[in-house]
XYZ file of N, CA, C and O in Angstrom:
364
model
N -2.681 -10.672 -11.727
C -1.789 -10.029 -11.826
C -0.424 -10.195 -12.269
O 0.588 -10.532 -11.951
N -0.125 -9.273 -13.438
C 1.218 -9.485 -13.579
C 1.729 -7.647 -14.606
O 0.915 -7.182 -14.640
N 3.328 -7.954 -14.256
C 3.933 -6.523 -14.659
C 3.969 -6.504 -16.401
O 4.132 -7.637 -16.713
N 3.001 -5.650 -16.725
C 2.898 -5.402 -18.042
C 4.235 -4.334 -18.683
O 4.424 -4.572 -20.108
N 4.930 -3.481 -17.892
C 5.655 -2.777 -18.063
C 6.641 -2.144 -17.020
O 6.066 -1.839 -16.091
N 7.622 -1.767 -17.670
C 9.027 -1.363 -16.597
C 9.539 -0.045 -17.292
O 9.586 -0.543 -18.277
N 9.455 0.410 -16.582
C 10.566 2.065 -16.914
C 11.677 2.536 -15.990
O 10.937 2.330 -14.905
N 12.809 2.027 -15.994
C 13.932 2.369 -15.592
C 14.882 3.848 -15.290
O 14.600 4.133 -16.639
N 15.122 4.311 -14.500
C 15.678 5.739 -14.602
C 16.503 5.554 -13.660
O 16.915 6.233 -12.402
N 17.775 5.354 -14.337
C 18.850 4.919 -14.113
C 19.887 6.191 -13.198
O 19.629 7.130 -13.532
N 20.370 5.769 -11.736
C 20.788 6.819 -11.063
C 21.771 6.349 -9.850
O 21.636 5.389 -9.404
N 22.934 6.655 -9.557
C 24.319 6.071 -9.267
C 23.826 7.477 -7.794
O 24.466 8.522 -8.057
N 23.374 6.796 -6.724
C 23.832 8.019 -5.689
C 23.677 6.821 -3.952
O 22.934 6.523 -3.605
N 25.155 6.377 -4.257
C 25.586 5.643 -2.983
C 24.877 4.257 -3.698
O 25.381 3.352 -4.036
N 24.088 3.725 -2.840
C 23.528 2.290 -2.987
C 22.146 2.211 -3.819
O 21.686 0.915 -4.758
N 21.518 3.622 -4.238
C 20.676 3.449 -5.098
C 21.265 3.512 -6.612
O 22.091 3.891 -6.828
N 20.845 2.615 -7.662
C 21.074 2.080 -8.776
C 19.476 2.399 -9.686
O 20.358 3.001 -10.823
N 18.703 2.620 -9.538
C 17.486 3.536 -10.644
C 16.361 3.384 -9.672
O 16.017 2.941 -8.688
N 15.488 4.387 -10.324
C 14.467 4.410 -9.969
C 13.536 3.509 -10.715
O 14.174 3.311 -12.016
N 12.321 2.975 -10.797
C 11.352 2.597 -11.570
C 10.067 2.892 -11.593
O 9.770 2.966 -10.131
N 9.291 3.099 -12.656
C 7.646 2.995 -12.643
C 7.131 1.738 -13.306
O 8.153 1.288 -14.193
N 6.299 0.506 -12.637
C 6.113 -0.112 -12.884
C 4.626 -0.339 -13.278
O 3.867 0.205 -12.364
N 4.115 -0.680 -14.578
C 2.578 -0.862 -14.744
C 1.980 -2.302 -14.852
O 2.920 -3.588 -14.894
N 0.723 -2.368 -14.464
C 0.489 -3.862 -13.751
C -1.010 -4.002 -14.624
O -1.909 -3.172 -14.710
N -0.733 -4.914 -15.124
C -2.297 -5.338 -16.166
C -2.950 -3.746 -17.278
O -3.372 -3.985 -17.648
N -1.834 -3.519 -17.668
C -2.007 -2.681 -18.318
C -2.887 -1.197 -18.042
O -3.957 -0.417 -18.898
N -3.094 -1.256 -17.080
C -4.181 -0.598 -15.744
C -3.701 0.420 -14.814
O -4.358 1.098 -14.571
N -2.585 -0.341 -14.384
C -1.947 0.107 -12.868
C -0.797 0.617 -12.755
O -0.030 -0.342 -13.075
N -0.607 1.968 -12.489
C 1.373 2.374 -12.595
C 1.902 2.597 -11.316
O 0.817 3.904 -10.919
N 2.290 2.386 -10.684
C 2.659 2.640 -9.422
C 4.556 3.032 -9.871
O 5.329 2.266 -10.480
N 4.559 4.503 -9.472
C 6.411 4.980 -9.806
C 7.288 5.105 -8.477
O 6.652 4.851 -7.120
N 8.245 5.251 -9.193
C 9.347 5.447 -7.873
C 9.487 4.497 -6.992
O 9.816 4.377 -5.690
N 9.711 3.274 -7.744
C 9.929 2.178 -6.517
C 11.938 2.290 -6.648
O 12.321 3.199 -7.626
N 12.361 2.017 -5.840
C 14.075 2.406 -5.613
C 14.566 0.960 -5.907
O 14.449 0.185 -5.094
N 15.764 0.781 -6.553
C 16.397 -0.186 -7.242
C 18.062 -0.154 -6.270
O 18.121 0.749 -6.776
N 18.260 -0.987 -5.316
C 19.533 -0.796 -4.556
C 20.609 -2.084 -4.835
O 19.933 -2.773 -5.189
N 21.564 -1.591 -4.666
C 23.038 -2.727 -4.427
C 23.762 -2.574 -3.643
O 24.040 -1.696 -3.136
N 23.317 -3.792 -2.902
C 24.342 -4.208 -1.692
C 24.983 -5.254 -1.826
O 25.365 -5.950 -2.930
N 25.823 -5.557 -0.770
C 26.703 -6.730 -1.007
C 26.300 -8.038 -1.145
O 26.527 -9.170 -1.483
N 24.736 -8.075 -0.810
C 23.976 -9.302 -1.143
C 23.515 -9.105 -2.716
O 22.427 -10.095 -2.853
N 23.499 -8.178 -3.425
C 22.839 -7.688 -4.969
C 22.023 -7.011 -4.346
O 21.826 -5.776 -4.282
N 21.107 -7.180 -5.746
C 19.798 -5.902 -6.141
C 18.900 -6.051 -5.037
O 18.643 -7.587 -5.150
N 18.085 -4.796 -4.476
C 17.207 -4.875 -3.603
C 16.333 -4.104 -4.028
O 16.559 -3.041 -4.414
N 15.259 -4.466 -4.381
C 13.792 -3.622 -4.484
C 13.270 -2.584 -3.346
O 12.740 -3.753 -2.270
N 13.320 -1.741 -2.974
C 12.294 -0.921 -2.035
C 10.981 0.116 -2.524
O 11.098 0.123 -4.166
N 9.982 0.064 -2.132
C 8.789 0.219 -1.969
C 8.810 1.578 -2.343
O 10.031 2.124 -1.914
N 7.756 2.631 -2.943
C 7.375 4.071 -3.116
C 7.665 4.408 -1.595
O 6.554 3.808 -0.884
N 8.540 5.499 -1.087
C 8.166 6.036 0.061
C 7.460 7.795 -0.387
O 7.375 8.318 -1.212
N 7.046 8.128 0.988
C 6.341 9.690 1.117
C 7.082 10.245 2.217
O 7.755 9.476 3.196
N 8.442 10.919 1.726
C 8.946 11.609 2.820
C 7.692 12.620 3.912
O 7.047 13.100 3.536
N 7.832 12.308 5.801
C 7.323 12.935 6.279
C 8.279 14.345 6.926
O 8.917 13.789 6.838
N 7.643 14.501 7.519
C 8.332 15.625 8.336
C 9.060 15.139 9.482
O 8.696 14.277 10.199
N 10.018 15.758 9.903
C 10.875 14.977 10.800
C 11.872 14.175 10.490
O 12.356 13.253 10.970
N 12.275 14.339 8.855
C 12.615 13.212 8.578
C 12.527 12.055 8.417
O 13.277 11.027 8.210
N 11.162 11.611 8.795
C 10.590 10.400 8.535
C 10.054 10.542 7.327
O 10.134 10.708 6.198
N 9.639 8.526 6.922
C 9.293 8.325 5.803
C 8.177 7.189 6.123
O 8.623 6.770 6.796
N 7.505 6.821 4.713
C 6.750 6.086 5.280
C 6.027 5.526 3.398
O 6.225 6.086 2.596
N 6.102 4.455 3.484
C 5.733 3.289 2.258
C 4.205 4.013 2.118
O 3.629 3.728 2.708
N 4.545 4.389 0.820
C 2.707 4.486 0.023
C 1.857 3.473 -0.784
O 0.823 3.142 -1.508
N 2.914 2.254 -1.132
C 2.100 0.859 -1.694
C 3.224 -0.128 -0.794
O 4.639 -0.021 -0.524
N 2.685 -1.233 -1.222
C 3.401 -2.658 -0.411
C 2.622 -3.785 -1.164
O 1.829 -3.824 -1.261
N 3.665 -4.748 -1.224
C 2.947 -5.519 -1.700
C 2.680 -6.862 -0.542
O 3.288 -6.961 0.623
N 1.704 -6.915 -0.590
C 1.288 -8.155 0.448
C 1.562 -9.907 0.719
O 1.588 -10.307 1.855
N 2.548 -10.300 -0.521
C 3.607 -10.996 -0.305
C 4.434 -11.109 -0.783
O 4.646 -10.577 -1.958
N 5.447 -12.435 -0.712
C 6.737 -12.632 -1.019
C 6.790 -12.476 -2.376
O 7.730 -12.212 -3.289
N 5.525 -13.426 -2.915
C 5.639 -13.527 -4.370
C 5.224 -12.565 -5.242
O 5.851 -12.464 -6.568
N 4.588 -11.133 -4.870
C 4.390 -10.503 -5.384
C 5.933 -9.331 -5.197
O 6.051 -9.012 -6.567
N 6.454 -9.132 -3.920
C 7.786 -8.510 -4.180
C 8.930 -8.800 -5.031
O 9.182 -8.503 -6.188
N 8.839 -10.221 -5.339
C 9.659 -10.962 -6.485
C 9.526 -11.041 -7.590
O 10.073 -10.956 -8.427
N 8.533 -11.163 -8.245
C 7.874 -10.934 -9.066
C 8.206 -9.458 -9.603
O 8.867 -9.071 -11.046
N 7.972 -8.502 -8.765
C 8.201 -7.178 -8.946
C 9.600 -6.904 -9.591
O 10.116 -6.230 -10.224
N 10.188 -7.356 -8.365
C 11.850 -6.943 -8.253
C 12.409 -7.960 -9.608
O 13.111 -7.719 -10.003
N 11.909 -9.078 -9.893
C 12.822 -9.389 -10.993
C 12.453 -8.541 -12.599
O 13.333 -8.823 -13.067
N 11.659 -8.254 -12.056
C 11.173 -7.634 -13.847
C 11.254 -6.235 -13.894
O 12.186 -5.550 -14.843
N 12.107 -5.394 -12.456
C 12.722 -4.496 -12.627
C 13.749 -4.373 -12.982
O 15.142 -4.330 -13.388
N 15.147 -5.513 -12.425
C 16.085 -6.114 -12.361
C 16.586 -6.065 -13.559
O 17.638 -6.115 -14.539
N 15.503 -7.302 -14.647
C 15.840 -7.508 -15.413
C 15.895 -6.147 -16.427
O 16.526 -6.137 -17.639
N 15.082 -5.202 -16.427
C 15.158 -4.287 -17.346
C 16.246 -3.518 -16.924
O 16.719 -2.593 -18.190
N 16.545 -3.277 -15.998
C 17.818 -2.522 -15.353
C 18.883 -3.002 -16.219
O 19.787 -1.963 -16.669
N 18.975 -4.435 -16.012
C 20.508 -4.917 -16.701
C 19.960 -4.662 -18.328
O 21.166 -4.668 -18.863
N 19.487 -4.868 -18.713
C 18.915 -4.679 -20.019
C 19.018 -3.092 -20.641
O 19.978 -3.047 -21.886
N 18.963 -2.373 -19.660
C 19.265 -0.740 -19.601
C 20.701 -0.613 -20.323
O 21.031 -0.146 -20.839
N 21.143 -1.200 -18.980
C 22.909 -0.933 -18.592
C 23.796 -1.076 -19.708
O 24.641 -0.724 -19.831
N 23.456 -2.766 -19.799
C 24.182 -3.053 -21.182
C 23.643 -2.606 -22.585
O 24.218 -3.127 -23.414
N 22.899 -2.325 -22.418
C 22.643 -1.422 -24.058
C 23.690 -0.750 -24.534
O 23.656 0.519 -24.330
N 24.387 -0.782 -25.646
C 25.489 0.288 -26.148
C 24.883 1.883 -26.154
O 25.949 2.372 -26.010
N 23.708 2.255 -26.791
C 23.210 3.433 -26.832
C 23.233 4.146 -25.348
O 22.308 5.267 -24.751
N 22.000 3.017 -24.703
C 21.286 3.574 -23.099
C 20.318 4.205 -23.986
O 20.315 4.925 -23.063
N 19.816 3.833 -25.130
C 18.574 4.462 -25.179
C 17.396 4.340 -25.122
O 17.098 2.835 -24.654
N 15.893 4.656 -24.462
C 14.782 4.131 -23.907
C 13.620 4.118 -24.989
O 12.606 4.043 -24.838
N 14.123 3.113 -26.137
C 13.677 2.698 -27.319
C 12.464 1.803 -27.038
O 12.750 1.478 -26.341
């Protein structure tokens, strides 16, 4: 499995820096990853579903560290490319 496309949607709310949609093998898209900026650097969080009583649960999860690192590296690279773009266009 490999990441074939990443779309980032920058937003600054506290530590949140962007939402991202990630496409795998040009056939599966997972939406709403969250990219956070913490004291230790960028951290990728999985998509969540809000539950009653202010609870939430992950609706997708990586089964090993290599997979989450692959996704995180792709999202961070696209986010950094986007924020460095002089026009910040989504071409």
